[in-house]
Coordinates of C-alpha atoms in Angstrom, one line a residue:
X183 CA -12.6 47.2 3.0
X184 CA -11.1 50.3 1.5
X185 CA -8.1 52.0 3.0
X186 CA -10.1 55.0 4.2
X187 CA -12.6 52.8 6.0
X188 CA -9.8 50.8 7.6
X189 CA -8.2 54.0 9.0
X190 CA -11.6 55.2 10.2
X191 CA -12.2 51.9 12.0
X192 CA -8.7 51.9 13.5
X193 CA -9.2 55.5 14.9
X194 CA -12.6 54.5 16.3
X195 CA -11.0 51.6 18.1
X196 CA -8.3 53.8 19.6
X197 CA -10.8 56.3 20.8
X198 CA -13.0 53.5 22.2
X199 CA -10.1 52.2 24.3
X200 CA -9.3 55.7 25.5
X201 CA -12.9 56.2 26.6
X202 CA -12.8 52.9 28.4
X203 CA -9.7 53.9 30.3
X204 CA -11.3 57.2 31.3
X205 CA -14.2 55.4 32.8
X206 CA -12.2 53.2 35.1
X207 CA -13.4 54.0 38.6
X208 CA -16.2 56.3 37.4
X209 CA -19.7 56.1 38.6
X210 CA -21.8 53.5 36.7
X211 CA -25.6 53.7 36.4
X212 CA -27.4 50.8 38.0
X213 CA -30.3 51.0 35.7
X214 CA -30.1 52.2 32.0
X215 CA -33.2 52.9 30.0
X216 CA -32.9 52.8 26.2
X217 CA -35.3 54.4 23.7
X218 CA -34.1 52.5 20.6
X219 CA -35.3 54.9 17.9
X220 CA -34.5 55.5 14.3
X221 CA -34.8 52.1 12.8
X222 CA -37.1 53.1 9.9
X223 CA -35.1 56.3 9.2
X224 CA -32.0 54.1 9.1
X225 CA -33.6 51.9 6.5
X226 CA -34.6 55.0 4.4
X227 CA -31.1 56.5 4.7
X228 CA -29.5 53.3 3.5
X229 CA -31.8 53.0 0.5
X230 CA -33.9 50.1 1.8
X231 CA -37.5 50.2 0.7
X232 CA -38.8 47.9 3.5
X233 CA -38.9 49.7 6.9
X234 CA -38.9 46.3 8.6
X235 CA -35.3 45.9 7.4
X236 CA -34.4 48.7 9.8
X237 CA -36.3 47.0 12.6
X238 CA -34.5 43.7 12.0
X239 CA -31.2 45.5 11.9
X240 CA -32.1 47.2 15.2
X241 CA -33.1 44.0 16.7
X242 CA -29.7 42.5 15.9
X243 CA -28.1 45.4 17.8
X244 CA -29.8 44.6 21.1
X245 CA -27.7 41.7 22.3
X246 CA -24.5 43.7 21.7
X247 CA -25.9 46.6 23.7
X248 CA -26.8 44.3 26.6
X249 CA -23.3 42.9 26.4
X250 CA -21.8 46.4 26.7
X251 CA -24.1 47.0 29.7
X252 CA -22.8 43.8 31.3
X253 CA -19.2 44.9 30.8
X254 CA -19.9 48.2 32.5
X255 CA -21.6 46.6 35.5
X256 CA -25.2 47.8 34.8
X257 CA -27.7 45.8 36.8
X258 CA -31.0 46.7 35.1
X259 CA -31.8 47.6 31.5
X260 CA -35.2 48.7 30.2
X261 CA -35.6 48.6 26.4
X262 CA -38.5 50.6 24.9
X263 CA -39.5 48.3 22.0
X264 CA -43.1 49.2 21.3
X265 CA -45.4 51.9 22.7
X266 CA -49.1 51.8 23.2
X267 CA -49.3 54.5 20.4
X268 CA -47.5 52.1 18.1
X269 CA -50.4 49.6 18.5
X270 CA -52.5 51.9 16.3
X271 CA -50.3 51.3 13.3
X272 CA -51.9 49.5 10.3
X273 CA -51.9 45.7 10.6
X274 CA -49.5 45.2 7.7
X275 CA -47.0 47.3 9.5
X276 CA -47.7 46.2 13.1
X277 CA -47.7 42.4 12.6
X278 CA -44.2 42.2 11.2
X279 CA -42.9 44.4 14.0
X280 CA -44.5 42.1 16.6
X281 CA -42.9 39.1 14.9
X282 CA -39.5 40.9 15.2
X283 CA -40.1 41.6 18.9
X284 CA -41.0 38.0 19.5
X285 CA -37.7 37.1 17.8
X286 CA -35.8 39.4 20.1
X287 CA -37.4 37.8 23.2
X288 CA -36.6 34.3 21.9
X289 CA -33.0 35.3 21.1
X290 CA -32.4 37.0 24.4
X291 CA -33.8 34.0 26.3
X292 CA -31.7 31.4 24.4
X293 CA -29.9 28.9 26.7
X294 CA -26.5 30.6 26.1
X295 CA -27.8 34.0 27.3
X296 CA -27.4 35.3 30.9
X297 CA -30.1 37.9 31.2
X298 CA -33.3 37.7 33.2
X299 CA -36.2 39.1 31.1
X300 CA -39.4 40.8 32.2
X301 CA -42.1 42.0 29.8
X302 CA -43.5 45.4 31.0
X303 CA -46.5 47.0 29.4
X304 CA -50.2 46.6 28.9
X305 CA -49.9 43.0 27.8
X306 CA -53.7 42.7 27.5
X307 CA -53.5 44.9 24.5
X308 CA -51.1 42.6 22.6
X309 CA -52.0 39.5 20.5
X310 CA -52.1 36.3 22.5
X311 CA -49.2 34.8 20.5
X312 CA -46.9 37.8 21.3
X313 CA -47.8 37.6 25.0
X314 CA -47.1 33.9 25.1
X315 CA -43.6 34.4 23.7
X316 CA -42.9 37.2 26.2
X317 CA -44.1 35.2 29.1
X318 CA -42.2 32.1 28.0
X319 CA -39.0 34.3 27.8
X320 CA -39.6 35.5 31.3
X321 CA -40.2 32.0 32.7
X322 CA -37.1 30.4 31.1
X323 CA -34.7 33.2 32.2
X324 CA -35.9 33.5 35.8
X325 CA -32.9 33.1 38.1
X326 CA -30.2 33.6 35.5
X327 CA -27.1 35.4 36.8
X328 CA -27.0 38.4 34.5
X329 CA -28.7 41.7 34.4
X330 CA -32.5 42.2 34.7
X331 CA -33.8 43.3 31.3
X332 CA -37.2 44.8 31.0
X333 CA -38.8 44.5 27.5
X334 CA -41.2 47.4 27.3
X335 CA -43.8 46.2 24.7
X336 CA -47.2 47.8 24.4
X337 CA -45.9 50.3 27.0
X338 CA -47.2 53.8 27.8
X339 CA -46.0 55.8 30.8
X340 CA -49.4 57.3 31.5
X341 CA -51.1 53.9 31.3
X342 CA -48.6 52.4 33.6
X343 CA -49.4 55.1 36.3
X344 CA -53.1 54.5 35.8
X345 CA -52.6 50.7 36.1
X346 CA -50.6 51.3 39.2
X347 CA -53.4 53.4 40.8
X348 CA -56.0 50.8 39.7
X349 CA -53.9 48.0 41.3
X350 CA -53.4 50.0 44.5
X351 CA -57.2 50.7 44.8
X352 CA -58.0 47.0 44.1
X353 CA -55.6 45.8 46.8
X354 CA -57.0 48.1 49.4
X355 CA -60.6 47.3 48.5
X356 CA -59.7 43.6 49.1
X357 CA -58.3 44.6 52.5
X358 CA -61.5 46.5 53.3
X359 CA -59.7 49.9 53.5
X360 CA -62.1 52.7 53.1
X361 CA -61.4 55.5 50.6
X362 CA -61.1 58.0 53.5
X363 CA -58.5 55.8 55.2
X364 CA -56.5 55.4 52.0
X365 CA -56.5 59.2 51.4
X366 CA -55.0 59.6 54.9
X367 CA -52.0 57.3 54.3
X368 CA -51.4 57.4 50.5
X369 CA -47.9 58.3 49.5
X370 CA -45.8 58.2 46.4
X371 CA -44.1 55.0 47.5
X372 CA -47.5 53.2 47.6
X373 CA -47.9 53.9 43.9
X374 CA -44.3 52.9 43.1
X375 CA -45.0 49.5 44.6
X376 CA -47.6 48.9 41.9
X377 CA -45.6 50.0 38.9
X378 CA -44.5 47.5 36.2
X379 CA -40.9 48.0 37.5
X380 CA -41.7 47.5 41.1
X381 CA -38.7 46.2 43.1
X382 CA -36.2 47.7 40.8
X383 CA -34.1 50.9 41.0
X384 CA -35.3 53.8 38.9
X385 CA -33.3 54.5 35.8
X386 CA -30.1 56.5 36.5
X387 CA -29.5 57.1 32.8
X388 CA -31.8 57.1 29.8
X389 CA -30.3 57.0 26.3
X390 CA -32.3 57.9 23.2
X391 CA -31.0 57.5 19.7
X392 CA -31.9 59.1 16.4
X393 CA -31.6 62.8 17.5
X394 CA -35.1 63.1 19.1
X395 CA -35.1 64.8 22.5
X396 CA -38.2 63.7 24.2
X397 CA -39.3 60.7 26.3
X398 CA -42.4 59.7 24.3
X399 CA -44.1 58.4 27.4
X400 CA -41.1 56.3 28.5
X401 CA -41.0 55.5 32.3
X402 CA -42.6 58.9 33.2
X403 CA -42.8 58.1 36.9
X404 CA -39.4 56.5 37.2
X405 CA -37.4 59.1 35.3
X406 CA -38.1 62.0 37.7
X407 CA -34.4 62.1 38.7
X408 CA -32.8 60.4 35.7
X409 CA -30.0 61.8 33.6
X410 CA -30.6 61.9 29.8
X411 CA -28.3 61.3 26.9
X412 CA -29.5 62.1 23.4
X413 CA -27.5 61.0 20.3
X414 CA -28.0 61.6 16.6
X415 CA -27.0 58.1 15.8
X416 CA -29.8 55.8 14.5
X417 CA -30.2 52.7 16.7
X418 CA -29.0 50.2 14.1
X419 CA -25.7 52.2 13.9
X420 CA -25.3 52.6 17.7
X421 CA -21.8 51.4 18.6
X422 CA -19.9 50.6 21.8
X423 CA -18.1 53.9 21.4
X424 CA -21.5 55.7 21.5
X425 CA -22.5 53.8 24.6
X426 CA -19.2 54.7 26.3
X427 CA -19.8 58.4 25.4
X428 CA -23.2 58.1 27.2
X429 CA -21.5 56.6 30.2
X430 CA -18.8 59.4 30.2
X431 CA -21.5 62.1 30.1
X432 CA -23.3 60.4 33.0
X433 CA -20.1 60.1 35.1
X434 CA -19.4 63.8 34.5
X435 CA -22.7 64.9 36.0
X436 CA -23.2 65.7 39.7
X437 CA -26.5 64.2 40.8
X438 CA -28.0 66.3 43.6
X439 CA -31.5 64.9 43.6
X440 CA -32.8 68.3 44.5
X441 CA -30.4 68.8 47.3

């Protein structure tokens, strides 16, 4: 390591400790959503010809990120790993990405991990082998003491809402509820009870890396009152200091929820 890099790292560590002290006693989000973007651009920027090298580097960053969430006291984390739009990518590009996601699920569900995993998304659109890995990860981590971690794979916010309405209608059809009766009582909470994230608090904070400032269909229903933090850092380079900056920005905001 060169002297200049050593100085830069030392200054970053000092700044990180300062941020951590500033956050003592500050409001902490219960649920953090993360749109982990910029893997392919990171690979190009570092001169790597294989875009999957960026996805693999980004996958390696996830466990560290979850550890930072644990340290902060975050109870729920939702990771946007693959959208329904991504499923239209050419097979030579999509298949390696699915293998990387399977590796993430296997790593996060290893016996030495604390997190409880839940796949969220249109799993019926995914290959059977990918679904099997995600379901196995959910099964073996059930009841673990750490944070609940949603793995959004084959996820689309509009599709989630459509699935929730479809599930709601099917439930009431089974009960014998007429359409007129359902119209009389239907409220937003009835739909929320059928979302992929049912039973969990909505995200308080959503972080998106890589400089893009849009949701790309991520948790459209659940983020109605979320705070957003956008950073130019590509996901593979996202550091604890970047996470602490997001928490500082969140803590500085006064959440009125329309009041």
